[in-house]
Amino acid sequence: MASFEDFPMIEVKKMNETEVRLFSLLFNLLREPKGISFQKFRNIMPRFYKNEDIESDRKKLYRDLNQLKSLGFNIKVAQYGYQSEDFFPYYIEKESIDRSLKFSKEELEYLSKSLYSAELTKELISLSQKLFSYHLDLIPNQTKHPITHDSDETNVDTSNTEKILQAIKDKRAITIVYGYDEKERTIEPYRLVRKHTTDFYVLAYDRGKKSLRRFILPKITVKKETKEEFFSNLKITNEDLNFHPLSLKTHDEMEILFQIHPEYEDRWKLFLEGAKFETIENQYKVFTTNQNALFQFFVILPEALVEASATWKDRFANHLQEWENLYQFV
């Protein structure tokens, strides 16, 4: 039987000033999962970080954070850059959980036989490469297949785009399939629209849906070029060309007032570019038919929000709570 001497007690001693400061720093970081900025540290820990020489405090905080890092705490800063550290918080990043799939040898052998018994496609080859990247010996010898490549990987199939552009020019309908949907659709393409710098959309009247729709260009496959003229006779408006998420129609238009921290106004204006808004003194009146699109900005930059209506803040808080509940199941 183990005796008391086998488990000697750790000698308790009084912490010195540095240890007290590090413990206080750590506990505050653990208490604030969203992080704490340098300026906030000075306010909540004035005993340690609120001297007259602000640069001395800054260096002390750096040293202390690095000391905690050396002890194994994964401390990050929400935004990089010397000039932003006063406003963007430091936080402890939660340890990532290994959620990769684990297979036994028997399971992998069964999967290999099942996959390769089907008709071989590029998708199956890609899937097999991922599943058996470290277990290629488990793929049945008689069913290994060489991977074939296109004759020239640099060749880009532009035939769909050319057909669409010709249909826009001639005002003729075309039959397409869109994305993974195998059902054919007949559309009347009005205009090719470029969103930002890379995304191209086709603005077209969908005869099946009986409405104007937006199609992502690379997802369109032209099945048939008809000689039918347009049934519709639409006039494309600026609203049709506005791809800003705040303009998506999910509810009637509403007005929301925001007061934004001056440090974030440039990014706020960039976010609103293309949306309908007005400035009233130090406030922004945003007109939107999709208020949920505002959430993304403030999730990334919560410090930007100085004031908003109580109703909107409640809705934002509910949105965050819903996501927090969802993440508990991940």
Coordinates of C-alpha atoms in Angstrom, one line a residue:
M1 CA 0.0 0.0 0.0
A2 CA 1.3 3.5 -0.9
S3 CA 2.3 5.6 2.1
F4 CA 2.1 9.3 2.6
E5 CA 5.8 9.6 1.8
D6 CA 5.1 8.4 -1.7
F7 CA 3.1 11.6 -2.4
P8 CA 5.1 14.4 -0.9
M9 CA 3.1 17.7 -0.6
I10 CA 4.1 20.6 -2.8
E11 CA 5.5 23.4 -0.7
V12 CA 3.2 26.4 -0.7
K13 CA 5.0 29.7 -0.9
K14 CA 3.9 33.3 -1.4
M15 CA 3.8 34.4 -5.0
N16 CA 6.0 37.2 -6.1
E17 CA 4.9 40.3 -8.0
T18 CA 5.6 38.8 -11.4
E19 CA 3.7 35.6 -10.7
V20 CA 0.7 37.6 -9.4
R21 CA 0.7 39.7 -12.6
L22 CA 0.9 36.6 -14.9
F23 CA -1.9 34.9 -13.0
S24 CA -4.1 38.0 -13.2
L25 CA -3.3 38.3 -16.9
L26 CA -4.2 34.7 -17.6
F27 CA -7.4 34.7 -15.6
N28 CA -8.6 37.8 -17.4
L29 CA -7.9 36.2 -20.7
L30 CA -9.8 33.0 -19.7
R31 CA -12.7 35.1 -18.5
E32 CA -13.0 37.1 -21.8
P33 CA -13.0 34.5 -24.7
K34 CA -13.5 37.3 -27.2
G35 CA -10.2 38.8 -26.2
I36 CA -8.9 41.9 -24.5
S37 CA -7.1 44.8 -26.2
F38 CA -4.0 46.6 -24.8
Q39 CA -6.1 49.6 -23.8
K40 CA -8.6 47.4 -22.0
F41 CA -5.8 45.7 -20.1
R42 CA -4.7 49.1 -18.9
N43 CA -8.2 49.8 -17.6
I44 CA -8.9 46.5 -15.9
M45 CA -5.3 45.9 -14.6
P46 CA -4.2 49.4 -13.7
R47 CA -1.9 48.1 -10.9
F48 CA 0.3 46.5 -13.6
Y49 CA -0.3 48.3 -16.9
K50 CA -1.2 51.9 -16.3
N51 CA 2.0 53.8 -15.7
E52 CA 2.7 57.2 -17.2
D53 CA 5.0 55.7 -19.8
I54 CA 2.6 53.9 -22.1
E55 CA 5.4 52.4 -24.2
S56 CA 6.8 50.8 -21.0
D57 CA 3.4 49.2 -20.3
R58 CA 3.2 48.0 -23.9
K59 CA 6.6 46.2 -23.7
K60 CA 5.7 44.8 -20.3
L61 CA 2.5 43.3 -21.7
Y62 CA 4.4 41.8 -24.6
R63 CA 6.9 40.2 -22.3
D64 CA 4.1 38.8 -20.1
L65 CA 2.1 37.4 -23.0
N66 CA 5.3 35.8 -24.4
Q67 CA 5.9 34.3 -20.9
L68 CA 2.4 32.7 -21.0
K69 CA 3.0 31.4 -24.5
S70 CA 6.2 29.7 -23.3
L71 CA 4.1 28.0 -20.6
G72 CA 1.9 26.5 -23.3
F73 CA -1.0 29.0 -23.6
N74 CA -1.9 29.6 -27.2
I75 CA -2.3 33.4 -27.2
K76 CA -3.3 35.1 -30.4
V77 CA -4.1 38.6 -31.5
A78 CA -7.3 39.2 -33.5
Q79 CA -5.7 41.6 -36.0
Y80 CA -2.1 42.1 -36.9
G81 CA -0.3 45.4 -37.2
Y82 CA 1.4 47.7 -34.6
Q83 CA -1.1 50.5 -35.0
S84 CA -4.1 48.2 -34.5
E85 CA -3.1 46.5 -31.3
D86 CA -4.8 49.1 -29.1
F87 CA -8.2 48.2 -30.4
F88 CA -7.9 44.5 -31.5
P89 CA -7.9 42.0 -28.7
Y90 CA -5.5 39.4 -27.5
Y91 CA -7.2 36.0 -26.8
I92 CA -6.5 32.4 -25.9
E93 CA -7.2 30.2 -28.8
K94 CA -9.1 27.0 -27.8
E95 CA -7.2 23.8 -28.6
S96 CA -8.5 22.2 -31.8
I97 CA -10.0 18.8 -31.4
D98 CA -8.9 16.1 -33.8
R99 CA -12.1 15.3 -35.6
S100 CA -10.5 13.3 -38.5
L101 CA -12.1 10.1 -39.4
K102 CA -10.4 6.9 -38.1
F103 CA -10.7 3.7 -40.1
S104 CA -9.7 0.1 -39.2
K105 CA -7.9 -2.0 -41.8
E106 CA -11.0 -4.0 -42.4
E107 CA -13.1 -0.9 -43.0
L108 CA -10.6 0.5 -45.5
E109 CA -10.5 -2.8 -47.3
Y110 CA -14.2 -2.9 -47.5
L111 CA -14.4 0.7 -48.7
S112 CA -11.7 0.1 -51.4
K113 CA -13.7 -2.8 -52.8
S114 CA -17.0 -0.9 -52.8
L115 CA -15.5 2.2 -54.4
Y116 CA -13.7 0.3 -57.2
S117 CA -16.6 -2.0 -57.9
A118 CA -18.5 1.0 -59.2
E119 CA -17.9 2.7 -62.5
L120 CA -14.7 4.7 -62.2
T121 CA -15.0 8.4 -62.4
K122 CA -12.8 11.4 -61.6
E123 CA -14.7 12.0 -58.4
L124 CA -14.1 8.4 -57.3
I125 CA -10.4 8.6 -58.1
S126 CA -10.2 11.8 -56.1
L127 CA -12.1 10.3 -53.1
S128 CA -9.9 7.2 -53.2
Q129 CA -6.7 9.3 -53.2
K130 CA -7.9 11.1 -50.0
L131 CA -9.1 8.0 -48.2
F132 CA -6.1 5.8 -49.0
S133 CA -3.3 8.4 -49.0
Y134 CA -1.4 6.5 -46.4
H135 CA -2.9 3.1 -47.1
L136 CA -2.4 2.5 -50.8
D137 CA -1.5 -1.1 -50.1
L138 CA -5.2 -1.7 -49.2
I139 CA -6.5 -0.9 -52.6
P140 CA -7.1 -4.3 -54.4
N141 CA -4.3 -4.9 -56.9
Q142 CA -6.6 -6.0 -59.7
T143 CA -8.6 -2.8 -59.6
K144 CA -5.9 -0.1 -59.4
H145 CA -6.4 2.3 -62.3
P146 CA -4.1 4.9 -63.7
I147 CA -5.2 8.4 -63.4
T148 CA -5.8 10.1 -66.7
H149 CA -5.2 13.8 -67.2
D150 CA -6.6 16.0 -69.8
S151 CA -4.3 16.6 -72.7
D152 CA -3.6 20.1 -71.6
E153 CA -4.4 21.4 -68.1
T154 CA -4.0 25.0 -69.2
N155 CA -6.8 24.6 -71.7
V156 CA -10.0 26.3 -70.5
D157 CA -13.4 25.4 -72.0
T158 CA -14.9 28.7 -73.0
S159 CA -17.6 27.3 -75.2
N160 CA -20.4 27.8 -72.6
T161 CA -19.4 31.5 -72.2
E162 CA -19.3 32.0 -75.9
K163 CA -22.7 30.5 -76.4
I164 CA -24.1 32.7 -73.6
L165 CA -22.6 35.9 -75.0
Q166 CA -24.0 35.0 -78.4
A167 CA -27.5 34.4 -77.0
I168 CA -27.3 37.8 -75.1
K169 CA -26.3 39.5 -78.4
D170 CA -29.0 37.8 -80.5
K171 CA -31.6 37.9 -77.8
R172 CA -32.3 34.2 -78.1
A173 CA -33.2 31.7 -75.4
I174 CA -30.9 28.9 -74.4
T175 CA -31.5 25.6 -72.6
I176 CA -29.1 25.0 -69.7
V177 CA -28.4 22.8 -66.7
Y178 CA -27.2 24.6 -63.6
G179 CA -24.7 23.2 -61.1
Y180 CA -25.5 19.7 -59.9
D181 CA -29.2 20.0 -60.9
E182 CA -29.7 17.7 -63.9
K183 CA -33.1 19.3 -64.8
E184 CA -32.9 21.4 -67.9
R185 CA -34.0 25.0 -67.7
T186 CA -34.8 27.5 -70.5
I187 CA -33.5 31.0 -69.8
E188 CA -33.4 34.3 -71.6
P189 CA -30.0 35.8 -70.8
Y190 CA -30.1 39.6 -70.6
R191 CA -26.7 40.6 -69.3
L192 CA -23.3 39.4 -68.0
V193 CA -22.5 41.0 -64.7
R194 CA -19.2 41.1 -63.0
K195 CA -19.3 41.2 -59.2
H196 CA -16.2 42.6 -57.5
T197 CA -13.1 41.4 -59.3
T198 CA -13.6 37.7 -60.0
D199 CA -17.2 36.5 -60.0
F200 CA -19.3 36.6 -63.1
Y201 CA -23.1 36.2 -63.1
V202 CA -25.6 35.9 -65.9
L203 CA -28.8 37.9 -65.3
A204 CA -31.5 36.0 -67.1
Y205 CA -35.2 35.4 -67.2
D206 CA -36.0 31.8 -66.1
R207 CA -39.1 30.7 -68.0
G208 CA -39.8 27.9 -65.5
K209 CA -39.6 30.2 -62.5
K210 CA -41.2 33.0 -64.4
S211 CA -38.8 35.6 -62.9
L212 CA -35.5 37.3 -63.3
R213 CA -32.7 35.2 -61.8
R214 CA -28.9 35.4 -61.3
F215 CA -26.7 32.5 -62.4
I216 CA -23.1 32.0 -61.5
L217 CA -21.4 31.8 -64.9
P218 CA -19.0 28.8 -64.3
K219 CA -22.0 26.7 -63.0
I220 CA -23.9 27.0 -66.3
T221 CA -23.7 24.3 -69.0
V222 CA -25.4 25.1 -72.2
K223 CA -27.3 22.1 -73.6
K224 CA -29.1 23.7 -76.5
E225 CA -29.0 27.0 -78.4
T226 CA -32.6 27.7 -79.5
K227 CA -33.8 30.1 -82.1
E228 CA -36.6 31.3 -80.0
E229 CA -36.8 35.0 -79.3
F230 CA -37.3 36.3 -75.8
F231 CA -40.8 35.8 -74.4
S232 CA -40.1 38.4 -71.7
N233 CA -39.6 42.1 -72.3
L234 CA -37.8 43.2 -69.2
K235 CA -36.1 46.5 -68.4
I236 CA -33.0 45.9 -66.3
T237 CA -32.9 48.3 -63.4
N238 CA -30.1 49.3 -61.0
E239 CA -31.8 47.3 -58.3
D240 CA -31.4 44.2 -60.5
L241 CA -27.7 44.9 -60.9
N242 CA -27.2 45.4 -57.2
F243 CA -25.6 42.3 -55.8
H244 CA -25.1 43.6 -52.3
P245 CA -26.4 41.1 -49.7
L246 CA -28.2 44.0 -47.8
S247 CA -30.4 44.3 -50.9
L248 CA -31.6 40.7 -51.1
K249 CA -35.3 40.6 -50.6
T250 CA -36.0 38.7 -47.3
H251 CA -38.4 41.2 -45.7
D252 CA -39.8 44.7 -46.4
E253 CA -37.3 47.5 -46.4
M254 CA -36.4 48.8 -43.0
E255 CA -34.2 51.6 -41.6
I256 CA -31.6 50.9 -39.0
L257 CA -29.4 53.5 -37.3
F258 CA -25.8 52.7 -36.3
Q259 CA -23.1 54.6 -34.6
I260 CA -19.7 53.3 -35.6
H261 CA -16.3 53.7 -33.9
P262 CA -14.2 56.2 -35.9
E263 CA -11.3 53.7 -36.2
Y264 CA -13.6 51.4 -38.2
E265 CA -15.5 53.8 -40.4
D266 CA -13.4 53.2 -43.5
R267 CA -14.1 49.4 -43.3
W268 CA -17.8 50.1 -42.6
K269 CA -18.1 52.4 -45.6
L270 CA -16.4 49.7 -47.8
F271 CA -18.8 47.1 -46.5
L272 CA -21.8 49.4 -47.3
E273 CA -20.6 50.2 -50.8
G274 CA -23.4 49.4 -53.2
A275 CA -26.0 49.4 -50.4
K276 CA -28.5 52.2 -49.6
F277 CA -27.6 54.3 -46.6
E278 CA -27.4 57.9 -45.4
T279 CA -25.2 59.7 -42.9
I280 CA -26.8 61.8 -40.2
E281 CA -24.2 63.6 -38.1
N282 CA -22.2 60.8 -36.5
Q283 CA -24.8 58.1 -37.4
Y284 CA -25.5 55.9 -40.4
K285 CA -29.1 55.2 -41.5
V286 CA -29.0 51.9 -43.4
F287 CA -31.9 50.8 -45.6
T288 CA -32.1 47.1 -46.1
T289 CA -34.4 44.3 -47.0
N290 CA -32.0 41.7 -45.5
Q291 CA -30.9 42.9 -42.1
N292 CA -29.2 39.5 -41.3
A293 CA -26.5 40.5 -43.8
L294 CA -25.3 43.1 -41.2
F295 CA -24.4 40.4 -38.7
Q296 CA -21.3 39.2 -40.5
F297 CA -19.6 42.6 -40.3
F298 CA -20.1 42.9 -36.5
V299 CA -19.2 39.3 -35.8
I300 CA -15.8 40.0 -37.3
L301 CA -15.5 43.5 -35.9
P302 CA -17.6 43.7 -32.7
E303 CA -15.6 46.7 -31.5
A304 CA -16.9 48.7 -34.5
L305 CA -20.4 49.0 -33.0
V306 CA -20.8 51.9 -30.7
E307 CA -24.6 52.1 -30.7
A308 CA -27.7 50.7 -32.4
S309 CA -31.3 50.3 -31.7
A310 CA -32.2 48.0 -28.8
T311 CA -34.4 45.9 -31.2
W312 CA -31.5 45.3 -33.6
K313 CA -29.0 44.5 -30.8
D314 CA -31.4 41.9 -29.4
R315 CA -31.7 40.3 -32.8
F316 CA -27.9 40.3 -33.2
A317 CA -27.5 38.8 -29.7
N318 CA -30.1 36.0 -30.7
H319 CA -28.1 35.4 -33.9
L320 CA -24.9 34.9 -31.9
Q321 CA -26.7 32.6 -29.4
E322 CA -28.0 30.5 -32.2
W323 CA -24.5 30.0 -33.7
E324 CA -23.1 29.3 -30.3
N325 CA -25.8 26.6 -29.8
L326 CA -25.0 25.1 -33.2
Y327 CA -21.2 24.9 -32.5
Q328 CA -21.9 22.9 -29.4
F329 CA -23.0 20.0 -31.7
V330 CA -19.9 20.2 -33.9

